[in-house]
Amino acid sequence: LRLAKKSESDLSMGLQMGMMEVYNENVRDLLSSDPKESKLTISHHQDGSVNIPELIVNSIESADDFQKIYDEGKAARATG
């Protein structure tokens, strides 16, 4: 990643995390309050980008945040 030279006050970064599972041709949001009922739609754009508008994403500020969200999503998977 290359950034133009800027002062630190001009830059802002963040990290977000979402988790989904494709199972039996259904795409499910693993961070939903009811993952078995969440059905996501995936849209592909001509520029090659992919969008999943209903996917829940959470901000991550630490390794502990990541682990907590990962564990929650992993527990909701249909397969181990």
CSV table of N, CA and C in Angstrom, one decimal:
chain,number,residue,atom,x,y,z
A,1,LEU,N,0.9,-1.2,0.0
A,1,LEU,CA,0.0,0.0,0.0
A,1,LEU,C,0.9,1.2,0.0
A,2,ARG,N,0.7,2.1,-1.0
A,2,ARG,CA,1.5,3.3,-1.0
A,2,ARG,C,0.6,4.5,-0.7
A,3,LEU,N,1.0,5.3,0.1
A,3,LEU,CA,0.3,6.5,0.5
A,3,LEU,C,1.1,7.8,0.1
A,4,ALA,N,0.4,8.8,-0.4
A,4,ALA,CA,1.0,10.0,-0.7
A,4,ALA,C,1.5,10.6,0.6
A,5,LYS,N,2.6,11.4,0.5
A,5,LYS,CA,3.1,12.0,1.7
A,5,LYS,C,2.1,13.0,2.3
A,6,LYS,N,1.6,12.7,3.5
A,6,LYS,CA,0.7,13.6,4.2
A,6,LYS,C,1.1,13.6,5.6
A,7,SER,N,0.6,14.6,6.3
A,7,SER,CA,0.9,14.6,7.7
A,7,SER,C,0.0,13.6,8.4
A,8,GLU,N,0.3,13.1,9.6
A,8,GLU,CA,-0.5,12.2,10.3
A,8,GLU,C,-1.9,12.6,10.6
A,9,SER,N,-2.1,13.9,10.8
A,9,SER,CA,-3.4,14.4,11.0
A,9,SER,C,-4.4,14.3,9.8
A,10,ASP,N,-3.8,14.0,8.7
A,10,ASP,CA,-4.6,13.9,7.5
A,10,ASP,C,-5.1,12.4,7.2
A,11,LEU,N,-4.5,11.5,8.0
A,11,LEU,CA,-4.8,10.1,7.7
A,11,LEU,C,-5.7,9.5,8.8
A,12,SER,N,-6.6,8.6,8.3
A,12,SER,CA,-7.5,7.9,9.2
A,12,SER,C,-7.6,6.5,8.7
A,13,MET,N,-7.5,5.5,9.6
A,13,MET,CA,-7.6,4.1,9.2
A,13,MET,C,-8.5,3.4,10.2
A,14,GLY,N,-9.1,2.4,9.7
A,14,GLY,CA,-10.0,1.6,10.5
A,14,GLY,C,-10.0,0.2,9.9
A,15,LEU,N,-10.4,-0.8,10.7
A,15,LEU,CA,-10.5,-2.2,10.3
A,15,LEU,C,-11.9,-2.7,10.7
A,16,GLN,N,-12.6,-3.3,9.8
A,16,GLN,CA,-13.9,-3.9,10.1
A,16,GLN,C,-13.9,-5.3,9.7
A,17,MET,N,-14.7,-6.1,10.4
A,17,MET,CA,-14.7,-7.5,10.1
A,17,MET,C,-16.2,-8.0,10.1
A,18,GLY,N,-16.5,-8.9,9.1
A,18,GLY,CA,-17.7,-9.5,9.0
A,18,GLY,C,-17.4,-11.0,8.7
A,19,MET,N,-18.4,-11.9,9.0
A,19,MET,CA,-18.2,-13.3,8.7
A,19,MET,C,-19.4,-13.9,8.0
A,20,MET,N,-19.2,-14.6,7.0
A,20,MET,CA,-20.3,-15.3,6.3
A,20,MET,C,-19.9,-16.7,6.0
A,21,GLU,N,-20.9,-17.5,5.7
A,21,GLU,CA,-20.7,-18.9,5.3
A,21,GLU,C,-21.6,-19.3,4.2
A,22,VAL,N,-21.0,-20.0,3.2
A,22,VAL,CA,-21.8,-20.5,2.1
A,22,VAL,C,-22.0,-22.0,2.4
A,23,TYR,N,-23.2,-22.4,2.6
A,23,TYR,CA,-23.6,-23.7,3.0
A,23,TYR,C,-24.9,-24.1,2.3
A,24,ASN,N,-24.8,-25.3,1.6
A,24,ASN,CA,-26.0,-25.8,0.8
A,24,ASN,C,-26.5,-24.7,-0.1
A,25,GLU,N,-25.6,-24.0,-0.8
A,25,GLU,CA,-25.9,-22.9,-1.7
A,25,GLU,C,-26.6,-21.7,-1.1
A,26,ASN,N,-26.6,-21.6,0.2
A,26,ASN,CA,-27.1,-20.4,0.9
A,26,ASN,C,-25.9,-19.6,1.5
A,27,VAL,N,-26.0,-18.3,1.4
A,27,VAL,CA,-25.0,-17.5,2.0
A,27,VAL,C,-25.6,-16.9,3.3
A,28,ARG,N,-25.0,-17.2,4.5
A,28,ARG,CA,-25.5,-16.8,5.8
A,28,ARG,C,-24.5,-15.8,6.5
A,29,ASP,N,-25.1,-14.9,7.2
A,29,ASP,CA,-24.3,-14.0,8.0
A,29,ASP,C,-24.1,-14.6,9.4
A,30,LEU,N,-22.9,-14.9,9.7
A,30,LEU,CA,-22.5,-15.6,10.9
A,30,LEU,C,-22.6,-14.7,12.2
A,31,LEU,N,-22.7,-13.4,11.9
A,31,LEU,CA,-22.7,-12.5,13.1
A,31,LEU,C,-24.1,-12.0,13.3
A,32,SER,N,-25.1,-12.5,12.6
A,32,SER,CA,-26.5,-12.1,12.7
A,32,SER,C,-27.0,-12.7,14.1
A,33,SER,N,-28.0,-12.1,14.6
A,33,SER,CA,-28.6,-12.7,15.9
A,33,SER,C,-29.3,-14.0,15.6
A,34,ASP,N,-29.6,-14.3,14.3
A,34,ASP,CA,-30.2,-15.6,14.0
A,34,ASP,C,-29.6,-16.0,12.6
A,35,PRO,N,-28.3,-16.5,12.6
A,35,PRO,CA,-27.6,-16.9,11.4
A,35,PRO,C,-28.4,-17.8,10.5
A,36,LYS,N,-29.1,-18.8,11.1
A,36,LYS,CA,-29.8,-19.7,10.2
A,36,LYS,C,-30.9,-19.1,9.4
A,37,GLU,N,-31.4,-18.0,9.8
A,37,GLU,CA,-32.5,-17.2,9.1
A,37,GLU,C,-31.9,-16.1,8.2
A,38,SER,N,-30.7,-15.8,8.4
A,38,SER,CA,-30.1,-14.7,7.6
A,38,SER,C,-29.7,-15.2,6.2
A,39,LYS,N,-30.2,-14.6,5.2
A,39,LYS,CA,-29.9,-15.0,3.8
A,39,LYS,C,-29.3,-13.8,3.1
A,40,LEU,N,-28.1,-13.8,2.8
A,40,LEU,CA,-27.4,-12.7,2.1
A,40,LEU,C,-27.4,-12.8,0.6
A,41,THR,N,-27.4,-11.7,0.0
A,41,THR,CA,-27.3,-11.6,-1.5
A,41,THR,C,-25.9,-11.1,-1.8
A,42,ILE,N,-25.3,-11.6,-2.8
A,42,ILE,CA,-24.0,-11.2,-3.3
A,42,ILE,C,-24.2,-10.6,-4.6
A,43,SER,N,-23.8,-9.3,-4.8
A,43,SER,CA,-23.8,-8.7,-6.2
A,43,SER,C,-22.4,-8.5,-6.7
A,44,HIS,N,-22.3,-8.9,-8.0
A,44,HIS,CA,-21.0,-8.7,-8.7
A,44,HIS,C,-21.1,-7.6,-9.6
A,45,HIS,N,-20.2,-6.7,-9.6
A,45,HIS,CA,-20.2,-5.5,-10.5
A,45,HIS,C,-19.2,-5.7,-11.6
A,46,GLN,N,-19.5,-4.9,-12.7
A,46,GLN,CA,-18.6,-5.1,-13.9
A,46,GLN,C,-17.2,-4.7,-13.7
A,47,ASP,N,-16.9,-3.9,-12.7
A,47,ASP,CA,-15.6,-3.5,-12.4
A,47,ASP,C,-14.8,-4.6,-11.6
A,48,GLY,N,-15.5,-5.7,-11.3
A,48,GLY,CA,-14.9,-6.8,-10.6
A,48,GLY,C,-15.1,-6.8,-9.1
A,49,SER,N,-15.7,-5.7,-8.6
A,49,SER,CA,-16.0,-5.7,-7.1
A,49,SER,C,-17.2,-6.5,-6.8
A,50,VAL,N,-17.2,-6.9,-5.5
A,50,VAL,CA,-18.3,-7.7,-5.0
A,50,VAL,C,-18.9,-6.9,-3.8
A,51,ASN,N,-20.2,-7.0,-3.7
A,51,ASN,CA,-20.9,-6.2,-2.6
A,51,ASN,C,-21.9,-7.2,-1.9
A,52,ILE,N,-21.9,-7.2,-0.6
A,52,ILE,CA,-22.8,-7.9,0.2
A,52,ILE,C,-23.4,-6.9,1.2
A,53,PRO,N,-24.5,-6.2,0.7
A,53,PRO,CA,-25.0,-5.1,1.5
A,53,PRO,C,-25.6,-5.4,2.9
A,54,GLU,N,-26.1,-6.6,3.1
A,54,GLU,CA,-26.7,-6.9,4.4
A,54,GLU,C,-25.8,-7.5,5.4
A,55,LEU,N,-24.5,-7.7,5.0
A,55,LEU,CA,-23.5,-8.3,5.9
A,55,LEU,C,-23.2,-7.4,7.1
A,56,ILE,N,-23.3,-8.0,8.3
A,56,ILE,CA,-23.0,-7.2,9.5
A,56,ILE,C,-21.5,-7.1,9.6
A,57,VAL,N,-21.0,-5.9,9.8
A,57,VAL,CA,-19.6,-5.7,10.0
A,57,VAL,C,-19.4,-5.0,11.3
A,58,ASN,N,-18.3,-5.3,12.0
A,58,ASN,CA,-18.0,-4.7,13.3
A,58,ASN,C,-16.6,-4.1,13.2
A,59,SER,N,-16.4,-3.0,13.9
A,59,SER,CA,-15.1,-2.4,14.0
A,59,SER,C,-14.2,-3.1,14.9
A,60,ILE,N,-12.9,-3.2,14.5
A,60,ILE,CA,-11.9,-3.9,15.3
A,60,ILE,C,-10.9,-2.9,15.7
A,61,GLU,N,-10.6,-2.9,17.0
A,61,GLU,CA,-9.5,-2.0,17.4
A,61,GLU,C,-8.4,-2.7,18.2
A,62,SER,N,-8.6,-4.1,18.4
A,62,SER,CA,-7.5,-4.8,19.1
A,62,SER,C,-7.6,-6.3,18.7
A,63,ALA,N,-6.6,-7.0,19.0
A,63,ALA,CA,-6.6,-8.5,18.8
A,63,ALA,C,-7.7,-9.1,19.6
A,64,ASP,N,-8.0,-8.6,20.7
A,64,ASP,CA,-9.1,-9.2,21.5
A,64,ASP,C,-10.5,-9.0,20.8
A,65,ASP,N,-10.7,-7.8,20.2
A,65,ASP,CA,-11.9,-7.6,19.4
A,65,ASP,C,-12.0,-8.6,18.3
A,66,PHE,N,-10.9,-8.8,17.6
A,66,PHE,CA,-10.9,-9.8,16.5
A,66,PHE,C,-11.3,-11.2,17.0
A,67,GLN,N,-10.6,-11.6,18.1
A,67,GLN,CA,-10.9,-12.9,18.6
A,67,GLN,C,-12.3,-13.1,19.1
A,68,LYS,N,-12.9,-12.1,19.7
A,68,LYS,CA,-14.2,-12.2,20.2
A,68,LYS,C,-15.2,-12.4,19.0
A,69,ILE,N,-15.0,-11.6,18.0
A,69,ILE,CA,-15.9,-11.6,16.8
A,69,ILE,C,-15.7,-13.0,16.0
A,70,TYR,N,-14.4,-13.4,15.9
A,70,TYR,CA,-14.1,-14.6,15.2
A,70,TYR,C,-14.8,-15.8,16.0
A,71,ASP,N,-14.7,-15.8,17.3
A,71,ASP,CA,-15.3,-16.9,18.1
A,71,ASP,C,-16.8,-16.9,17.9
A,72,GLU,N,-17.4,-15.8,17.9
A,72,GLU,CA,-18.9,-15.7,17.7
A,72,GLU,C,-19.3,-16.2,16.4
A,73,GLY,N,-18.6,-15.8,15.3
A,73,GLY,CA,-18.9,-16.3,14.0
A,73,GLY,C,-18.6,-17.8,13.8
A,74,LYS,N,-17.5,-18.3,14.4
A,74,LYS,CA,-17.2,-19.7,14.3
A,74,LYS,C,-18.2,-20.6,15.0
A,75,ALA,N,-18.8,-20.1,16.1
A,75,ALA,CA,-19.8,-20.9,16.9
A,75,ALA,C,-21.1,-21.0,16.1
A,76,ALA,N,-21.3,-20.0,15.2
A,76,ALA,CA,-22.6,-20.0,14.4
A,76,ALA,C,-22.5,-20.8,13.1
A,77,ARG,N,-21.4,-21.3,12.8
A,77,ARG,CA,-21.2,-22.1,11.5
A,77,ARG,C,-22.1,-23.3,11.5
A,78,ALA,N,-22.6,-23.7,10.4
A,78,ALA,CA,-23.3,-24.9,10.2
A,78,ALA,C,-22.4,-26.2,10.2
A,79,THR,N,-21.2,-26.0,9.8
A,79,THR,CA,-20.2,-27.1,9.8
A,79,THR,C,-19.1,-26.7,10.8
A,80,GLY,N,-18.5,-27.7,11.4
A,80,GLY,CA,-17.4,-27.4,12.3
A,80,GLY,C,-16.1,-27.1,11.7
